[in-house]
Coordinates of C-alpha atoms and ligand atoms in Angstrom, one line a residue:
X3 CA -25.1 16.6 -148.2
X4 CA -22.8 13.7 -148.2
X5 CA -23.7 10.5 -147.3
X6 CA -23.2 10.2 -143.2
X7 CA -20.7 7.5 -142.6
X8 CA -20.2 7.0 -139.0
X9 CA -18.6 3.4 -139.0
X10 CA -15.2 2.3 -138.7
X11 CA -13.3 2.0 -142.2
X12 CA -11.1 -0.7 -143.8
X13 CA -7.9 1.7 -142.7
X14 CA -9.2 2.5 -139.2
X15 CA -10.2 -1.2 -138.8
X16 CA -6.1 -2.7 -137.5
X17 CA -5.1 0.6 -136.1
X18 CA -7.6 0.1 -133.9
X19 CA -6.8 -3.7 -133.1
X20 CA -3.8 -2.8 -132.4
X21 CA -4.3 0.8 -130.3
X22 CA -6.6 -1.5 -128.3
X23 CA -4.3 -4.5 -127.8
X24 CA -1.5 -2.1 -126.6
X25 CA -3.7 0.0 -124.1
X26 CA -5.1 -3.0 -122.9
X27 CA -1.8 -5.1 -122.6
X28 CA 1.0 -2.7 -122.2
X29 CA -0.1 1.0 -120.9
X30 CA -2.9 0.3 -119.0
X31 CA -1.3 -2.6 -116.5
X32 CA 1.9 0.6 -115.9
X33 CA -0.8 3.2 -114.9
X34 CA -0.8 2.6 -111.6
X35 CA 3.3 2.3 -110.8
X36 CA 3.8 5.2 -113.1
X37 CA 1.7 7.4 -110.8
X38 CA 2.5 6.0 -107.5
X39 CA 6.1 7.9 -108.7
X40 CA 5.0 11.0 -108.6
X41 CA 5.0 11.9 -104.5
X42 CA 9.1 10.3 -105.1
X43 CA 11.5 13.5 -104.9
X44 CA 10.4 16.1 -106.8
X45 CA 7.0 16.0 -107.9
X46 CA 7.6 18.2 -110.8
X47 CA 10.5 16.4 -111.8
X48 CA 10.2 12.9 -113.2
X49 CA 11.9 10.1 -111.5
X50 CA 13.7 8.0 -113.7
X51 CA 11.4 5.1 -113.5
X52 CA 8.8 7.9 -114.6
X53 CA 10.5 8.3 -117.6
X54 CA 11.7 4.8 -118.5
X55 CA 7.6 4.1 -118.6
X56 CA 6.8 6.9 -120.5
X57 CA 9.5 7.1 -122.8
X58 CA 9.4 3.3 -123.2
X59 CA 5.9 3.0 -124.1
X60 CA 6.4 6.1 -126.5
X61 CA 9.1 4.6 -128.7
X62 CA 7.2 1.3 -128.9
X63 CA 4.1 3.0 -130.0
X64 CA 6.3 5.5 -132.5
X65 CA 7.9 2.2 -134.1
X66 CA 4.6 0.4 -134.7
X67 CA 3.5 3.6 -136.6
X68 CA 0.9 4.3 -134.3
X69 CA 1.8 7.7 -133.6
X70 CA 0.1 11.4 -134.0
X71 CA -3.2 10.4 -135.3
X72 CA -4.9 13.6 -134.4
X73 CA -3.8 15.5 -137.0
X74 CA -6.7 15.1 -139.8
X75 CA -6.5 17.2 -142.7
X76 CA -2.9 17.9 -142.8
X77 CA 0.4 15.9 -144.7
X78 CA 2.0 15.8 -141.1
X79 CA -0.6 13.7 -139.9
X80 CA -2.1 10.1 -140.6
X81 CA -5.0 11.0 -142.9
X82 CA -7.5 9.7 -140.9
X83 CA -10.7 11.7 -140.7
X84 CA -12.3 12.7 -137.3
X85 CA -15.0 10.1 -137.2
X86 CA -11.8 7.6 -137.7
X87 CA -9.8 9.5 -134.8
X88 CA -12.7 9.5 -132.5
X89 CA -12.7 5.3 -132.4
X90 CA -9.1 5.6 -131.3
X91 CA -9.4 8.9 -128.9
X92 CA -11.7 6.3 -127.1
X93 CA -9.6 3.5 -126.4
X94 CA -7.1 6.0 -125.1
X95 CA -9.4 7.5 -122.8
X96 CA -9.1 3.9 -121.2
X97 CA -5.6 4.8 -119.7
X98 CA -3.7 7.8 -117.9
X99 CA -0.7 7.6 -120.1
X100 CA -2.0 6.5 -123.6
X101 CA -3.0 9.5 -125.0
X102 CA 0.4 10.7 -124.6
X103 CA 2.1 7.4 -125.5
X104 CA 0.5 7.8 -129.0
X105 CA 1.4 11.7 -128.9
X106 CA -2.4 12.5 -129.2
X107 CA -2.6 14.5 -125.6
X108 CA -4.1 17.9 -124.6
X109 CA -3.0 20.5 -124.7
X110 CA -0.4 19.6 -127.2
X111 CA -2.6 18.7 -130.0
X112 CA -4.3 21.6 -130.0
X113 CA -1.2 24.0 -129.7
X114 CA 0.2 21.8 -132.5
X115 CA -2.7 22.0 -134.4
X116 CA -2.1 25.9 -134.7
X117 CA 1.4 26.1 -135.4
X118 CA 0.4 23.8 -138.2
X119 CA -2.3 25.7 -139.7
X120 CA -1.2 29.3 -138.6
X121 CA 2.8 29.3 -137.7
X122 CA 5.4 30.5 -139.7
X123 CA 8.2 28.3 -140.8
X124 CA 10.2 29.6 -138.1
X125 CA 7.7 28.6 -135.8
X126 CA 7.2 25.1 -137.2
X127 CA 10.6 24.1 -137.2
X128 CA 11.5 25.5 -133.2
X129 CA 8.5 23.9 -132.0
X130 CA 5.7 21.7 -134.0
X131 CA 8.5 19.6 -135.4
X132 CA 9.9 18.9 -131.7
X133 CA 5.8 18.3 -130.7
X134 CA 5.1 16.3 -133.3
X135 CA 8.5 13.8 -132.0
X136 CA 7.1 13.8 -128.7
X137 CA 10.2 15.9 -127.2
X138 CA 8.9 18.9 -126.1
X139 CA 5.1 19.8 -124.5
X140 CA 3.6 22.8 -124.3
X141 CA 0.8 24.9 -122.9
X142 CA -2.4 27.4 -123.6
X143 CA -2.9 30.3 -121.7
X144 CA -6.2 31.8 -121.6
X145 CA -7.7 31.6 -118.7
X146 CA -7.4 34.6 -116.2
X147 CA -7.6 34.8 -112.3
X148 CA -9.5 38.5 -112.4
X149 CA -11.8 38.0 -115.5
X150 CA -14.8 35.7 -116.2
X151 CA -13.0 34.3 -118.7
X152 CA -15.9 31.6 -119.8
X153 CA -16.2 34.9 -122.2
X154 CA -12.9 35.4 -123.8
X155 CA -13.7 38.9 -124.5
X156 CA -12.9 39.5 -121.4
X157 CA -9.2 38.2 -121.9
X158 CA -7.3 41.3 -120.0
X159 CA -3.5 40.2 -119.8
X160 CA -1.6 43.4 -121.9
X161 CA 0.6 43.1 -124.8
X162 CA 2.0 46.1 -126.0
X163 CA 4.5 46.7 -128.8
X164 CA 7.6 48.1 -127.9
X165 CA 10.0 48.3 -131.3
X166 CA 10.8 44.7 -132.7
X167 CA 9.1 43.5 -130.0
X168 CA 6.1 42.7 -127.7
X169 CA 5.8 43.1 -123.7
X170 CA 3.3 41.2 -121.5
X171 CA 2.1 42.1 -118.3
X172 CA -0.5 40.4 -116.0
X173 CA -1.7 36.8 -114.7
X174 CA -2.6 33.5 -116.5
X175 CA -4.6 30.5 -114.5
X176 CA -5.4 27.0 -115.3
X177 CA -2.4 26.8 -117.6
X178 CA -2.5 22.6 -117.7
X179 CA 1.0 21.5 -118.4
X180 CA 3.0 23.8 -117.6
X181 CA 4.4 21.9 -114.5
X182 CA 5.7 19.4 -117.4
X183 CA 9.4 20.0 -116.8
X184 CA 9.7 19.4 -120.6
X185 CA 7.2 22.2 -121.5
X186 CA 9.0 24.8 -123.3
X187 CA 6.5 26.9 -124.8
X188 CA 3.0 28.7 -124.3
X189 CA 0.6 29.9 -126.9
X190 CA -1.0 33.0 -125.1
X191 CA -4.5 34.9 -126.1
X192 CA -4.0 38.5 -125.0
X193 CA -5.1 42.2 -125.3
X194 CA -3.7 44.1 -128.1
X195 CA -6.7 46.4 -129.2
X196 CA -8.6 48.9 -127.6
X197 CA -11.9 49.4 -126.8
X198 CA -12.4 51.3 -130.3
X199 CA -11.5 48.3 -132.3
X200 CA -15.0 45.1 -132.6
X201 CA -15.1 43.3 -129.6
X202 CA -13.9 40.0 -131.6
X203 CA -10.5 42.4 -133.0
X204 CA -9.4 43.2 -129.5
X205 CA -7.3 40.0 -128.9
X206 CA -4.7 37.9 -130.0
X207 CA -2.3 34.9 -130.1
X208 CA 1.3 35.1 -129.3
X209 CA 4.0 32.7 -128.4
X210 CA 6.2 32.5 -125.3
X211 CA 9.0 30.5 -124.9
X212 CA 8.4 28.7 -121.5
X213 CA 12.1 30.3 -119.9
X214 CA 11.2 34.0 -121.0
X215 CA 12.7 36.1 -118.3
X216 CA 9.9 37.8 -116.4
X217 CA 7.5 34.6 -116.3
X218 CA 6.9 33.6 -112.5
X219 CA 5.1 30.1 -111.7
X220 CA 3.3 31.4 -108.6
X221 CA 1.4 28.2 -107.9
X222 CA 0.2 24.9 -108.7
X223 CA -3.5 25.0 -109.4
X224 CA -5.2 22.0 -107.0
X225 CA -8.2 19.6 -108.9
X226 CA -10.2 18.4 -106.0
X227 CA -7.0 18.7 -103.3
X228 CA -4.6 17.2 -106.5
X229 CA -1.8 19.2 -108.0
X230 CA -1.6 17.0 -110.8
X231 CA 1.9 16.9 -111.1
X232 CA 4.1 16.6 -112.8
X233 CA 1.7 17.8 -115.6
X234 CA 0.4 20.7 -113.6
X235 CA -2.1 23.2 -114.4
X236 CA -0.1 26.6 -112.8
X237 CA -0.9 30.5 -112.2
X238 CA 1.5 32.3 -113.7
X239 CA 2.7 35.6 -113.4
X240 CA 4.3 38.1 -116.9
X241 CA 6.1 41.1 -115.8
X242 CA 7.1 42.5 -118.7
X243 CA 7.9 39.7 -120.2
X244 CA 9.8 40.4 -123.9
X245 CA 9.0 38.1 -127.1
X246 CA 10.1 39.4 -130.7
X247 CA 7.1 40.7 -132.7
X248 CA 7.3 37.6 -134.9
X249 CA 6.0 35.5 -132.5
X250 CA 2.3 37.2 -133.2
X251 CA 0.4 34.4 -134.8
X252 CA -1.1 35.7 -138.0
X253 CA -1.4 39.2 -136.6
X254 CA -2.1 41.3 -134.4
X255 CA -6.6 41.1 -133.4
X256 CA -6.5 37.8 -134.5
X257 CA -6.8 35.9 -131.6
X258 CA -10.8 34.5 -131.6
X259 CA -10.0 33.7 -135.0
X260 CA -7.4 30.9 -133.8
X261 CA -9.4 29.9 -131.1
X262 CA -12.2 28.7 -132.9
X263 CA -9.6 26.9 -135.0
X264 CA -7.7 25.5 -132.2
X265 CA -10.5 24.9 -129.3
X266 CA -12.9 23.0 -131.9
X267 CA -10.7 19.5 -132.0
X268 CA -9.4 19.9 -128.5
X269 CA -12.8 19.8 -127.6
X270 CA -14.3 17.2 -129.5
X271 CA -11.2 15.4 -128.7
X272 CA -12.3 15.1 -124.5
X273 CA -15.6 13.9 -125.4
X274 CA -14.2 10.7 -127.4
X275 CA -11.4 10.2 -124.4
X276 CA -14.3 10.9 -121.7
X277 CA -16.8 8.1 -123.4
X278 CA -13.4 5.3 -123.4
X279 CA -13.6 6.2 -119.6
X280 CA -17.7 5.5 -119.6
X281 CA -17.0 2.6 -120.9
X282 CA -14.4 1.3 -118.6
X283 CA -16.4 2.2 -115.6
X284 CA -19.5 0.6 -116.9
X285 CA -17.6 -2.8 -117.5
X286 CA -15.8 -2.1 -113.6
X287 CA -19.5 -1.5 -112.1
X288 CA -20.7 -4.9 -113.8
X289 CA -17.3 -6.8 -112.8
X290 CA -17.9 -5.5 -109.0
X291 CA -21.8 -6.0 -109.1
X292 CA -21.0 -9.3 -109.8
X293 CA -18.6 -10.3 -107.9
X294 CA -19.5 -9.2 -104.6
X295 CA -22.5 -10.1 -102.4
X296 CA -24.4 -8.8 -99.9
X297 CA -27.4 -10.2 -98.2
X298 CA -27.4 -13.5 -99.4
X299 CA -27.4 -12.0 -103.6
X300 CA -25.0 -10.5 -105.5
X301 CA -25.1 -6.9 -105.9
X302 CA -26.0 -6.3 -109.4
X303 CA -29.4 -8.5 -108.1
X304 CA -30.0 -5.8 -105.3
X305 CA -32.0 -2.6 -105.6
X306 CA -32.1 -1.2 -109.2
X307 CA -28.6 -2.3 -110.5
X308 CA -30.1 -3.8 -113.4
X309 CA -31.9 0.0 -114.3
X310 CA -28.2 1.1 -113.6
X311 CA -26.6 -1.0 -115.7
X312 CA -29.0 -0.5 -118.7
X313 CA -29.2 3.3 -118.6
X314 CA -25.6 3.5 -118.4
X315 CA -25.2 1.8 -121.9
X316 CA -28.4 3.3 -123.4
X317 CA -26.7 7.0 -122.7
X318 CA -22.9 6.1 -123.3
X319 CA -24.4 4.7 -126.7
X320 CA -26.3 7.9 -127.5
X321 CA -23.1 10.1 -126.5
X322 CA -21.0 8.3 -128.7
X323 CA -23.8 8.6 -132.0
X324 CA -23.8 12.5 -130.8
X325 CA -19.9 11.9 -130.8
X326 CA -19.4 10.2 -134.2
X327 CA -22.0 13.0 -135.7
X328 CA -20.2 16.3 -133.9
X329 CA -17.2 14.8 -135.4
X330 CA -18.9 13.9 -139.0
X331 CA -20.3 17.3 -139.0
X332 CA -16.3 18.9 -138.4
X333 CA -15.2 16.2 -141.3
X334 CA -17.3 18.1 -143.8
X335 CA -15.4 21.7 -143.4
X336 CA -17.6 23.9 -142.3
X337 CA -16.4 25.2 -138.8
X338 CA -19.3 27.1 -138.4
X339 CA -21.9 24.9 -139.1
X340 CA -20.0 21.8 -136.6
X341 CA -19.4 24.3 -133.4
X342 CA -23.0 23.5 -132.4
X343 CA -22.7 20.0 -132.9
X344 CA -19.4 20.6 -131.1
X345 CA -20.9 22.3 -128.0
X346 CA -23.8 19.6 -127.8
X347 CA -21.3 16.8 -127.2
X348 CA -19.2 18.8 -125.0
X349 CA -22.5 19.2 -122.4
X350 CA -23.5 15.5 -122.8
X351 CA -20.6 13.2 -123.3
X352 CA -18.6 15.0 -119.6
X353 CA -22.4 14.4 -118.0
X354 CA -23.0 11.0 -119.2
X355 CA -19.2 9.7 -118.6
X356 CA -19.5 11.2 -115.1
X357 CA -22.8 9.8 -114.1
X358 CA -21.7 6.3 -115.2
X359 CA -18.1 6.7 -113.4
X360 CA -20.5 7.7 -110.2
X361 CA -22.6 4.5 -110.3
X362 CA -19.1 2.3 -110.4
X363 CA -17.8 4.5 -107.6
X364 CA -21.2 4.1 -105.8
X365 CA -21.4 -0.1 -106.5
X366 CA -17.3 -0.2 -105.3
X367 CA -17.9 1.3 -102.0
X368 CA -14.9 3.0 -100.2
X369 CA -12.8 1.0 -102.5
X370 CA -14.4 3.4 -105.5
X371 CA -13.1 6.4 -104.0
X372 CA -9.8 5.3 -103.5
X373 CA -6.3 5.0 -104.9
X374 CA -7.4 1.2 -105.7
X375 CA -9.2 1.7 -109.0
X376 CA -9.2 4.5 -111.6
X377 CA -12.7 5.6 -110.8
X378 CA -12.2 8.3 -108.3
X379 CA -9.4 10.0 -110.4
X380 CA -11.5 9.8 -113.4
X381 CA -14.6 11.4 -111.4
X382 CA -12.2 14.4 -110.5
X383 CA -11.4 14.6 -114.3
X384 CA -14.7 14.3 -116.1
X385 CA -16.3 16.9 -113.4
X386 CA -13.3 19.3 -114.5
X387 CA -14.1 18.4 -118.1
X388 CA -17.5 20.3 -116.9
X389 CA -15.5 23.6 -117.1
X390 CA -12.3 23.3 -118.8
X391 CA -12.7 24.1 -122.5
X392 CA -16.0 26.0 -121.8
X393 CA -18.2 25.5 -118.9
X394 CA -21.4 23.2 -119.8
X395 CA -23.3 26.9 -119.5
X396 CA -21.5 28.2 -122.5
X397 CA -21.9 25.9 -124.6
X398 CA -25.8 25.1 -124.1
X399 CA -25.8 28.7 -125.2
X400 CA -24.4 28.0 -128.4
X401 CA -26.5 25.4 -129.1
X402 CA -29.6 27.5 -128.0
X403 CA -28.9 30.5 -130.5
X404 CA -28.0 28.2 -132.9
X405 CA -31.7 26.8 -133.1
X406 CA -33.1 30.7 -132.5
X407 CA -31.3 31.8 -135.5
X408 CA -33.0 29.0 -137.4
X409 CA -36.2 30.7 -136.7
X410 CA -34.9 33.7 -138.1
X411 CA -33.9 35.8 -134.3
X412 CA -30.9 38.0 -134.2
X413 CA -28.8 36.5 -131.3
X414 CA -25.9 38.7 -132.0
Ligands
LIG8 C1 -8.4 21.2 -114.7 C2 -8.6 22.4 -115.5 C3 -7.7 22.6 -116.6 C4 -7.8 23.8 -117.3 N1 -6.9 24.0 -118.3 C5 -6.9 25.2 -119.0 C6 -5.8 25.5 -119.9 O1 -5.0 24.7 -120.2 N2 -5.8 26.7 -120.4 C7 -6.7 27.7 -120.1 O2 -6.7 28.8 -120.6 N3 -7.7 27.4 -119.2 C8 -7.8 26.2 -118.7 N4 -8.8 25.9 -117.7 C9 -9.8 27.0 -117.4 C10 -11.2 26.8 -118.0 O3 -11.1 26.8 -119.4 C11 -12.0 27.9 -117.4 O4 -12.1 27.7 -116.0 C12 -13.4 28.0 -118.0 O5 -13.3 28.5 -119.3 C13 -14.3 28.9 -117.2 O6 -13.7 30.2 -117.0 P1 -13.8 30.7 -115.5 O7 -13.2 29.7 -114.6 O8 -13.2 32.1 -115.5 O9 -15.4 30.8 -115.1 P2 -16.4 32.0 -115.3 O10 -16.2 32.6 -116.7 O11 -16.2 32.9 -114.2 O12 -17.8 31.2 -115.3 C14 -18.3 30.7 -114.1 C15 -19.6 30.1 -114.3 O13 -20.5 31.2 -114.7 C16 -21.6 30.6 -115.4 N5 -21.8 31.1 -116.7 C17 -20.8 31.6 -117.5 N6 -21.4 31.9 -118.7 C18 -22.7 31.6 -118.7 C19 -23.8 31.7 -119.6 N7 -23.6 32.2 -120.8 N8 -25.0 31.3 -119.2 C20 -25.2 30.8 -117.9 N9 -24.2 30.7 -117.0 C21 -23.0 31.1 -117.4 C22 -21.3 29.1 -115.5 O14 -22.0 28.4 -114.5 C23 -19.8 29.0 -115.3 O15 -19.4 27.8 -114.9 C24 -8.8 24.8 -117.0 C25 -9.7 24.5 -116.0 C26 -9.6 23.4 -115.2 C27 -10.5 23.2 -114.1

């Protein structure tokens, strides 16, 4: 096995000076205006100072190079390995808009990710060249209202072939970004075989262009009361909804095939972004325990702040090793052998991130559950992060037959 190197390397070492400077000193400081714009007008349109923040940041990150850094293993992207990507997924976990000022946001990544490794030419140039530039977003459709769909065999929505091309009928959920008024495409898992073909055959992977006639938006899924708009996670309707059979990706019973291509990064991906946000709330609860007193002491000198404080960076510290290794484990090339790994972080790094975020809110008092720090919208997230992408459930199942099968039991 290959030596473990989990440190940050010579080429990582000024990308991240300067990812840090620019989160710290230029996205960070516009998080706040840029979403006190979203209850002016429309709320799934963005308002034009909206989109003189976002678009501004964007260039300046594009033009200092520090762009699309996700995208390891591939000629597109910046060579850097996933250990290297994590340090950086970090720092833009700090900030509502950085992952998308350095084009590195979900779902995008992972949608580009397989039009990268699975998409035609065709496909590539209509819409991963347009991703990669930041102009258009996108959206995965998996989830469904009627179906547990924590096991994706149970996908139900129909695709049927009908000539030179496909029709789709039934209901999508969850689908986040597709209140973005500039996402113009999904990537949807559906049913294509029957119940004689394996259960891992049945399903596949086709693309929709967002405008397809026969799509309904029916409504915006809320997050804790929040519509999250204008990025939007919406339930969405197909009534025989016509795509040419060359949008299949790779073929037709393909579909678990690409999802364990595609969900593997996206996943891994959350855990370093959810441990930037640990981090930020640990340095607001020492900042506020500090600075505020009650009864005659300061409040990190009250009750066990001091046990608070040092759990908090003994269990973001052992996230982030599980992190770096989860992420060490994908750089070697074996999907297989990582997705445990994979599932291990996804359980602890949403828990610990959450529980340290919950100590800030607790030490802020009202203040921590309101519109006056980023700890109440980053509670909402991380307890979402619980679920979306597999439920913590799902995933300690993984990790459990993974140790079985070393012992030799069939888990199948
Ligand atoms: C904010 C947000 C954004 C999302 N974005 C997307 C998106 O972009 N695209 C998309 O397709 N989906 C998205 N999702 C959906 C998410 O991926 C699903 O909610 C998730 O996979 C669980 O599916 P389900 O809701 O059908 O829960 P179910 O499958 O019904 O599971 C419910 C519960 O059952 C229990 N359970 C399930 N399996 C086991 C097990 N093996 N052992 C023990 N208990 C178990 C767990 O407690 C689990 O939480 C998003 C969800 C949220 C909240």
């Amino acid at each position: 096995m290959a030596a473990m190197d989990l440190g940050i390397t010579d080429r990582l070492a000024p990308l991240l000076k300067d990812v840090r400077a620019m989160v710290r000193d230029e996205i960070a400081p516009l998080d706040a205006e840029y979403l006190a714009e979203v209850p002016k007008g429309d709320r799934w349109e963005f308002t034009p100072r909206q989109t003189e923040i976002l678009e501004g940041l964007k260039s300046k990150a594009k033009s200092r190079g520090l762009w699309n850094f996700w995208l390891t293993d591939s000629d597109r992207g910046r060579g850097l390995t996933t250990v290297e990507y994590a340090y950086l997924a970090e720092e833009m976990g700090r900030s509502h808009l950085a992952a998308e000022v350095f084009n590195c946001n979900a779902p995008d990544t992972g949608n580009m990710e397989v039009f990268e490794r699975y998409g035609t030419d065709a496909m590539k140039a209509r819409w991963l060249e347009p991703m990669l530039n930041g102009e258009i977003r996108s959206a995965y459709l998996m989830t469904e209202p009627d179906v547990a769909s924590s096991d994706a065999t149970n996908i139900s929505l129909s695709c049927v072939r009908d000539g030179d091309d496909y029709v789709l009928n039934g209901e999508k959920w969850w689908a986040t970004g597709s209140g973005d008024p500039r996402c113009a495409v999904y990537i949807v898992m559906v049913k294509t075989g029957g119940d004689d073909q394996p259960k891992h055959k049945r399903h596949s992977m086709i693309v929709v262009p967002a405008d397809a006639p026969g799509i309904e938006k029916l409504r915006p899924m809320t997050v804790y009361g929040h519509d999250d708009a204008p990025h939007g996670h919406y339930h969405i309707r197909f009534t025989d909804v016509r795509v040419p059979a060359e949008n299949m990706l790779l073929g037709e019973g393909r579909g678990f095939e690409i999802a364990q291509g595609r969900l593997g990064p996206g996943r891994i991906h959350h855990c370093m972004r959810a441990l930037g946000q640990a981090e930020l709330a640990l340095e607001l609860l020492v900042d506020r325990a500090e600075a505020r007193e009650a009864f005659g002491k300061p409040l990190s000198q009250l009750g066990d702040m001091y046990d608070q404080i040092a759990n908090s960076r003994m269990e973001i510290e052992q996230a982030r090793l599980l992190c770096l290794k989860a992420a060490w484990m994908m750089d070697q090339g074996d999907a297989r052998a990582a997705a445990p790994w994979i599932s291990q972080v996804k359980v602890v790094a949403p828990l610990v991130a959450l529980e340290v975020t919950d100590r800030a809110v607790q030490v802020h008092g009202a203040a921590g559950i309101s519109q006056d720090t980023p700890l109440a919208r980053q509670w909402t997230n991380l307890r979402t992060l619980r679920l979306a992408d597999g439920p913590d459930a799902v995933h300690r199942r993984q990790v459990a037959r993974a140790e079985l099968k070393k012992r030799g039991r069939n888990t199948a």
